[in-house]
Short mmCIF file of C-alpha atoms in Angstrom, two decimals:
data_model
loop_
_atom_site.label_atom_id
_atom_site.label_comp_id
_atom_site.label_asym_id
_atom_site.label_seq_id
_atom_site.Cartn_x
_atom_site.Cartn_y
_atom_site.Cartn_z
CA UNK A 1 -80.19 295.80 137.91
CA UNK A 2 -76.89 296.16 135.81
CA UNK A 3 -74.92 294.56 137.84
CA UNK A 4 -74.55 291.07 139.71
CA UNK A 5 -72.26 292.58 142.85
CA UNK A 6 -75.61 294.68 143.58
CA UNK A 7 -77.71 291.28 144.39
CA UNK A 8 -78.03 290.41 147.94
CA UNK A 9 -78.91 286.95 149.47
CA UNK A 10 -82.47 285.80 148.55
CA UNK A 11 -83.49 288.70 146.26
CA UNK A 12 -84.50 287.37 142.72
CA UNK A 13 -83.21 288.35 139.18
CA UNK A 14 -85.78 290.17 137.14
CA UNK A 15 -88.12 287.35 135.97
CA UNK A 16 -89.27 286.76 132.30
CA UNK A 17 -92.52 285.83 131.13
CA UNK A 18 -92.57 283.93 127.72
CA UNK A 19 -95.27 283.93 124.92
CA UNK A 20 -97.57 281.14 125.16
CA UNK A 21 -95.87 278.25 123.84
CA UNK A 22 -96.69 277.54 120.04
CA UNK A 23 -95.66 275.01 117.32
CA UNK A 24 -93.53 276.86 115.67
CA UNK A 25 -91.67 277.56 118.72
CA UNK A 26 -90.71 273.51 119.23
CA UNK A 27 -89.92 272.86 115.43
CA UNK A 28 -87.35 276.00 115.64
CA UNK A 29 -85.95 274.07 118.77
CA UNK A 30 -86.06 270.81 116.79
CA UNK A 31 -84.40 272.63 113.68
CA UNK A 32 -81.72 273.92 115.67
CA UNK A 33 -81.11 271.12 118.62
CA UNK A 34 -81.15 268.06 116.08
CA UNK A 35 -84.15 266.78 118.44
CA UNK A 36 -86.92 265.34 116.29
CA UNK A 37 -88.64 263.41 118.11
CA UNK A 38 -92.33 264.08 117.05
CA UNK A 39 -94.04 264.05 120.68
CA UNK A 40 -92.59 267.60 120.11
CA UNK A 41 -94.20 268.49 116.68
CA UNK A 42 -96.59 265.89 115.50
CA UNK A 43 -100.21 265.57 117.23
CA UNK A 44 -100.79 262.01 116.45
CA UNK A 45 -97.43 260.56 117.47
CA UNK A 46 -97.68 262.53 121.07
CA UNK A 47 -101.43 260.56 121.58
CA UNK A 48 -100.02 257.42 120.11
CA UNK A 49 -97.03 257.83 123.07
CA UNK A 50 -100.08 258.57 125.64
CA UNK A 51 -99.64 262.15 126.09
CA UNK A 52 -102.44 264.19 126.00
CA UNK A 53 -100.70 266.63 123.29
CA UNK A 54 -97.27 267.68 121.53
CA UNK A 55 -95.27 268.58 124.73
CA UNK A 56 -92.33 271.33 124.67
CA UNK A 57 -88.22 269.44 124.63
CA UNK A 58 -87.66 269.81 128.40
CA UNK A 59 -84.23 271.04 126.93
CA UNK A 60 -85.67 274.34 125.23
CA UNK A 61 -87.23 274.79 128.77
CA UNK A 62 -83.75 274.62 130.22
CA UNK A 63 -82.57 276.35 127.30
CA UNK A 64 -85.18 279.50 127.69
CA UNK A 65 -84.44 279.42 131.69
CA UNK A 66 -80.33 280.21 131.50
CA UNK A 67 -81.01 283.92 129.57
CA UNK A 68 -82.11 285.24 132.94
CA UNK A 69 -77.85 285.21 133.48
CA UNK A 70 -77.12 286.19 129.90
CA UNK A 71 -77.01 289.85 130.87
CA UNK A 72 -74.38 289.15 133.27
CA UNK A 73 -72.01 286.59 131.01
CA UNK A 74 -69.06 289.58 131.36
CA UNK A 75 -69.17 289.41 135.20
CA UNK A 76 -69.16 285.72 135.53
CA UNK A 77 -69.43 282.57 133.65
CA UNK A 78 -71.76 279.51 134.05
CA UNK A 79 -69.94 276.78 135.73
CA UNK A 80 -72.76 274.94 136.61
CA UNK A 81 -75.99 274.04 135.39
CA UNK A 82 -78.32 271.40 137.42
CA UNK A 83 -81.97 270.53 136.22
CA UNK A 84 -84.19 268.35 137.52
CA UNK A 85 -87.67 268.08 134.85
CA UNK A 86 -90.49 268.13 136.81
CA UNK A 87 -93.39 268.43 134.52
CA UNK A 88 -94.39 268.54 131.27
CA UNK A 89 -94.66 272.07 129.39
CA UNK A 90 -97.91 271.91 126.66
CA UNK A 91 -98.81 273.98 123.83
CA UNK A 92 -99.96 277.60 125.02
CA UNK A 93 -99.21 276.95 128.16
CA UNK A 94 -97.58 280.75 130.00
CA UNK A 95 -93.85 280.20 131.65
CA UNK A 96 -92.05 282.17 133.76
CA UNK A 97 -88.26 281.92 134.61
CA UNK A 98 -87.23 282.46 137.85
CA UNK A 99 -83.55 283.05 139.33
CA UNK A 100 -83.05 283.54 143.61
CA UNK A 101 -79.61 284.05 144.55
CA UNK A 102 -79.44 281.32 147.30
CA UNK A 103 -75.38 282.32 148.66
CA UNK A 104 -72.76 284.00 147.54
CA UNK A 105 -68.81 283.58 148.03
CA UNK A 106 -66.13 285.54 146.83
CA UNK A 107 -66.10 283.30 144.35
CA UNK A 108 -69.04 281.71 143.66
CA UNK A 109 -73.38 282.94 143.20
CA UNK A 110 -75.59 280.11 143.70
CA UNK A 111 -78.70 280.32 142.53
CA UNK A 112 -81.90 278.32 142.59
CA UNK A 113 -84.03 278.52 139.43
CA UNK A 114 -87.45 277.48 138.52
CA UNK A 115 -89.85 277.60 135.18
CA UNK A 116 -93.18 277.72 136.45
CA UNK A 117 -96.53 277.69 133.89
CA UNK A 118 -99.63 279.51 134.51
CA UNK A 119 -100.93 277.34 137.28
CA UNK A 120 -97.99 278.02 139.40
CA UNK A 121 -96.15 274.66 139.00
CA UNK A 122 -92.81 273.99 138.57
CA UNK A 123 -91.53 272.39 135.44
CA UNK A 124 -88.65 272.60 135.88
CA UNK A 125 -86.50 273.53 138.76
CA UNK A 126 -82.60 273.01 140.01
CA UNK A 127 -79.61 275.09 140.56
CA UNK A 128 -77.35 277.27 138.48
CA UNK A 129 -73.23 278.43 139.98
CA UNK A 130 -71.96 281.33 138.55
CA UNK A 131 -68.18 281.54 138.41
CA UNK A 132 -67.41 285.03 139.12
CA UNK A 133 -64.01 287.13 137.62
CA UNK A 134 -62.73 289.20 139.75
CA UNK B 1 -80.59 245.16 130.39
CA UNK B 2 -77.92 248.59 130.38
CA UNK B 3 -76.04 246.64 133.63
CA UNK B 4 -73.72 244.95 131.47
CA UNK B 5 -72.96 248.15 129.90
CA UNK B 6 -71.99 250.06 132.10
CA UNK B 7 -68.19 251.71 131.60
CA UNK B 8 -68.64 251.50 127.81
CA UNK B 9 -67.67 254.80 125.72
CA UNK B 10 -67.92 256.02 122.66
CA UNK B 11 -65.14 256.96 120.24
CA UNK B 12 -64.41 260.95 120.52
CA UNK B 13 -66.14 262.69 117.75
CA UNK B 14 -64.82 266.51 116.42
CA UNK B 15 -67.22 268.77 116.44
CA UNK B 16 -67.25 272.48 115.47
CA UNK B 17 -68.98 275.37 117.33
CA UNK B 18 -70.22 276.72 114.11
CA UNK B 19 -71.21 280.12 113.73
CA UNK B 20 -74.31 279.92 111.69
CA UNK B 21 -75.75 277.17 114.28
CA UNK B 22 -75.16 279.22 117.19
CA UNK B 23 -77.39 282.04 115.82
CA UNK B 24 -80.43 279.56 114.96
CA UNK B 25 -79.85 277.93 118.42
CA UNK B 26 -80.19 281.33 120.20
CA UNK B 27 -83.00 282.10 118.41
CA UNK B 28 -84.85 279.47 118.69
CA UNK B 29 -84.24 279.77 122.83
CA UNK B 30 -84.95 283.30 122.22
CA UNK B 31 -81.72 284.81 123.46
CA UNK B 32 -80.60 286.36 120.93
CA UNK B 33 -77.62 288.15 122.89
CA UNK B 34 -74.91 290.35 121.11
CA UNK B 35 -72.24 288.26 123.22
CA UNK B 36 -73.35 284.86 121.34
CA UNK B 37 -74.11 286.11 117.65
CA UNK B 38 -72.49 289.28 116.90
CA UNK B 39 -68.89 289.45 115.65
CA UNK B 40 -67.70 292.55 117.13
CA UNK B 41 -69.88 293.06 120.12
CA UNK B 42 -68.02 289.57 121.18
CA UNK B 43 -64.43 291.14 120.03
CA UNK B 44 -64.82 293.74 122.77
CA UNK B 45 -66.31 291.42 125.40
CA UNK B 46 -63.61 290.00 127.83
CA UNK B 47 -63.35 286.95 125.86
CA UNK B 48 -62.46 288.44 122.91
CA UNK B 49 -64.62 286.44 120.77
CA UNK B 50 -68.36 285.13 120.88
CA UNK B 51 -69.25 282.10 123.18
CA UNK B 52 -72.11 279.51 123.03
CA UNK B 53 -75.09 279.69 125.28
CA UNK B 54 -75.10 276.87 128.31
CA UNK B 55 -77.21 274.62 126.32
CA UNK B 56 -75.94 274.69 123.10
CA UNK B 57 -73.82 271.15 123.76
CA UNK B 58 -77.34 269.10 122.73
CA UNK B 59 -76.23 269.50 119.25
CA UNK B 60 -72.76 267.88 119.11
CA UNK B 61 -72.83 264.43 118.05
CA UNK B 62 -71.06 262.21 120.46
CA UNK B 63 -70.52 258.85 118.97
CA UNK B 64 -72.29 255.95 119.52
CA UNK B 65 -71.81 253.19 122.29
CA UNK B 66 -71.37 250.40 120.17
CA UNK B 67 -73.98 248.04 121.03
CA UNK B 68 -76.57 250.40 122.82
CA UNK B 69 -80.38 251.03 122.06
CA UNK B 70 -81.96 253.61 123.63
CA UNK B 71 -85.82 253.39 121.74
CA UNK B 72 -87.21 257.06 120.70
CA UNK B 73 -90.92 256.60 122.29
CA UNK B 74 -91.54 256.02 125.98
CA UNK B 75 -88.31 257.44 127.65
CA UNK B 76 -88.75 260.55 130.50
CA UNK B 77 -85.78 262.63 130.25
CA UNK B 78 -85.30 263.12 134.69
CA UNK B 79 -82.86 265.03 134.85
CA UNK B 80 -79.64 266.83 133.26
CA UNK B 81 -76.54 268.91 134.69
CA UNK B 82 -73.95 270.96 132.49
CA UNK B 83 -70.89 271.24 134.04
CA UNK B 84 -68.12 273.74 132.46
CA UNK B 85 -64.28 274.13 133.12
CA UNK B 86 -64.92 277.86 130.75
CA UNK B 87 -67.11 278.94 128.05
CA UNK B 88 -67.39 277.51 124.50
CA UNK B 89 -65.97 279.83 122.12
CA UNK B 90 -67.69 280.24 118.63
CA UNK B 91 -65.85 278.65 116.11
CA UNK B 92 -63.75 276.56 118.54
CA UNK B 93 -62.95 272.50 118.02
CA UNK B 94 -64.49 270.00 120.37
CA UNK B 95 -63.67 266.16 120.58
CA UNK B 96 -67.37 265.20 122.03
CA UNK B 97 -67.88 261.22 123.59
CA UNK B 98 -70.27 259.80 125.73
CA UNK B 99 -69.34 257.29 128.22
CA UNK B 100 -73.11 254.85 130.26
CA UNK B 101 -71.84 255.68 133.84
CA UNK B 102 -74.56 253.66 135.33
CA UNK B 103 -77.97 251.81 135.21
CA UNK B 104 -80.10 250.72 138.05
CA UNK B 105 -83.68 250.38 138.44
CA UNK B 106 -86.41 251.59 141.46
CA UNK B 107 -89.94 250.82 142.30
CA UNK B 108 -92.02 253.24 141.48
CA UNK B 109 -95.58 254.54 141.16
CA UNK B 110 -96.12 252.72 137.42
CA UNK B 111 -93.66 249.15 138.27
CA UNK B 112 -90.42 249.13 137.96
CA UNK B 113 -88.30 251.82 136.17
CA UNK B 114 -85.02 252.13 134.78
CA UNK B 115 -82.56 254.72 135.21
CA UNK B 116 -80.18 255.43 132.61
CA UNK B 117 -77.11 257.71 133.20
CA UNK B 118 -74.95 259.34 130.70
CA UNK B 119 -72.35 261.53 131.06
CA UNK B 120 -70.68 263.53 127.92
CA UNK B 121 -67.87 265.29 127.29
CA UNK B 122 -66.61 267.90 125.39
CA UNK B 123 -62.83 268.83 125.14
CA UNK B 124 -59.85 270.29 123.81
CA UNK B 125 -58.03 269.01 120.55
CA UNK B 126 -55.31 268.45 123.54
CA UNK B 127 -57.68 266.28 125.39
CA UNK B 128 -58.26 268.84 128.06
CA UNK B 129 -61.94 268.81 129.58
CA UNK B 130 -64.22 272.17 128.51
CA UNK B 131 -67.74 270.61 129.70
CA UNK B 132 -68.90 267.54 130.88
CA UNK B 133 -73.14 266.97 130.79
CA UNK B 134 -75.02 264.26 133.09
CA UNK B 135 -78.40 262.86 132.30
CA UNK B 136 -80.63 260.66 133.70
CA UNK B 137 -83.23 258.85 131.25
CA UNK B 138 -85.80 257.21 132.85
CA UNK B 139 -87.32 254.05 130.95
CA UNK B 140 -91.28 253.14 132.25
CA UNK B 141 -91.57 249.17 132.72
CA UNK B 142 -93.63 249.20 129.68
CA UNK B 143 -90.95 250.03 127.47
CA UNK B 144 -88.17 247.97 129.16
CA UNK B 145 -90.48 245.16 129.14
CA UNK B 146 -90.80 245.74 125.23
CA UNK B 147 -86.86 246.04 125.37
CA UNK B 148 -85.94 242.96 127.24
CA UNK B 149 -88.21 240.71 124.63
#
């Protein structure tokens, strides 16, 4: 699709299946976010916090999930952004981002997004309101 | 704990949407779009410039509340909203704050928890409003217990 005026009422964007999730992937987030907390990057301080593992920054989730709507940044701009973290992403773990546009308005596309891993749960989910120029 | 707290801001902090950090925050997203990182590709977009992607607001610095501790270990980030007036252009000013809009705690599965809400924003050297971001930090009665010692 190359265009966001061709989407109808509950069809879905093109989804986008990452990599697996590796290391290197979080300490590039934590590089570039400022977010060092180690139950992203260090084994021994995510076991010490009682995780079972280093865990992905739900924020490079939420972060991966908005370039479904990068393709369409000339048509209309992001007013909104609503996530709700749901579960926790771990190393090699599969995600998929998901976009369904909910309504429309001559303004407005409101869409309902989801990451979901390989076991077909959400990790995060919530809502994203494109502000359309026309 | 946060109760007595709540209302309290930050001072306003500049920040810059820098160029350079842009491109390593796409990256490491992977989005790598022409519209955030390259120069001309954004001079012929319809904003005449690059923008930011939605997320890129985690790296600002937004002051500290004088007087609050929020401990590293132990907190569940619940929930977080971006809300935006217009893009962030690349290169742009923003006077960044953060302001505790409100603390209360529930029952829950694990005891008591505590819910943390902040709200930031990020605006014009004029003081007009380009994004404000919500979140909700959840604190497990373990660590608020180790808090309120």
């Amino acid at each position: 699709m190359n265009s966001l005026v061709e989407l109808k009422t509950s069809e879905a964007l093109e989804e986008i299946t990452l990599e697996p999730v590796s290391r290197i992937d979080l300490i590039k987030y934590a590089g570039a976010s400022g977010d060092f907390n180690p139950i992203h990057t260090i084994d021994d301080e995510a076991k010490k916090a009682g995780l079972p593992g280093i865990i992905a920054h739900g924020m490079w989730t939420m972060g991966n999930l908005s370039k479904l709507f990068t393709p369409y940044l000339e048509e209309a701009f992001i007013q909104e952004y609503q996530i709700r973290f749901a579960g926790m992403v771990f190393l090699d773990d599969v995600i998929t981002l998901k976009a369904v546009l909910q309504e429309s308005s001559e303004k407005y596309l409101y869409f309902k997004v989801a990451a979901v891993n390989q076991n077909g749960e959400e990790v995060i989910k919530g809502r994203v309101t494109l502000n359309k120029y026309n | 704990m946060y109760k007595d707290q709540i209302g309290s801001k930050s001072n306003k902090v500049k920040n810059i949407v820098e160029r350079g950090l842009i491109k390593k925050f796409a990256e490491s997203i992977g989005d790598s779009h022409p519209i955030f990182i390259n120069e001309e590709y954004g001079k012929q977009s319809r904003y005449g410039q690059n923008i930011a992607p939605p997320t890129f607001p985690r790296v600002f610095d937004y002051g500290d509340i004088d007087g609050l501790y929020l401990p590293n270990v132990g907190l569940i980030h619940g929930e977080q909203v971006y809300h935006y007036v217009r893009p962030l252009f690349v290169g742009e000013e923003v006077y960044c704050y953060t302001e505790l809009v409100d603390y209360y705690e529930k029952k829950g599965g694990n005891g008591l928890l505590g819910f943390v809400i902040l709200k930031r924003y990020g605006e014009e050297p004029e003081g007009k409003i380009i994004f404000t971001e919500s979140q909700t930090i959840i604190i497990s009665e373990t660590v608020r217990k180790e808090l309120v010692r």
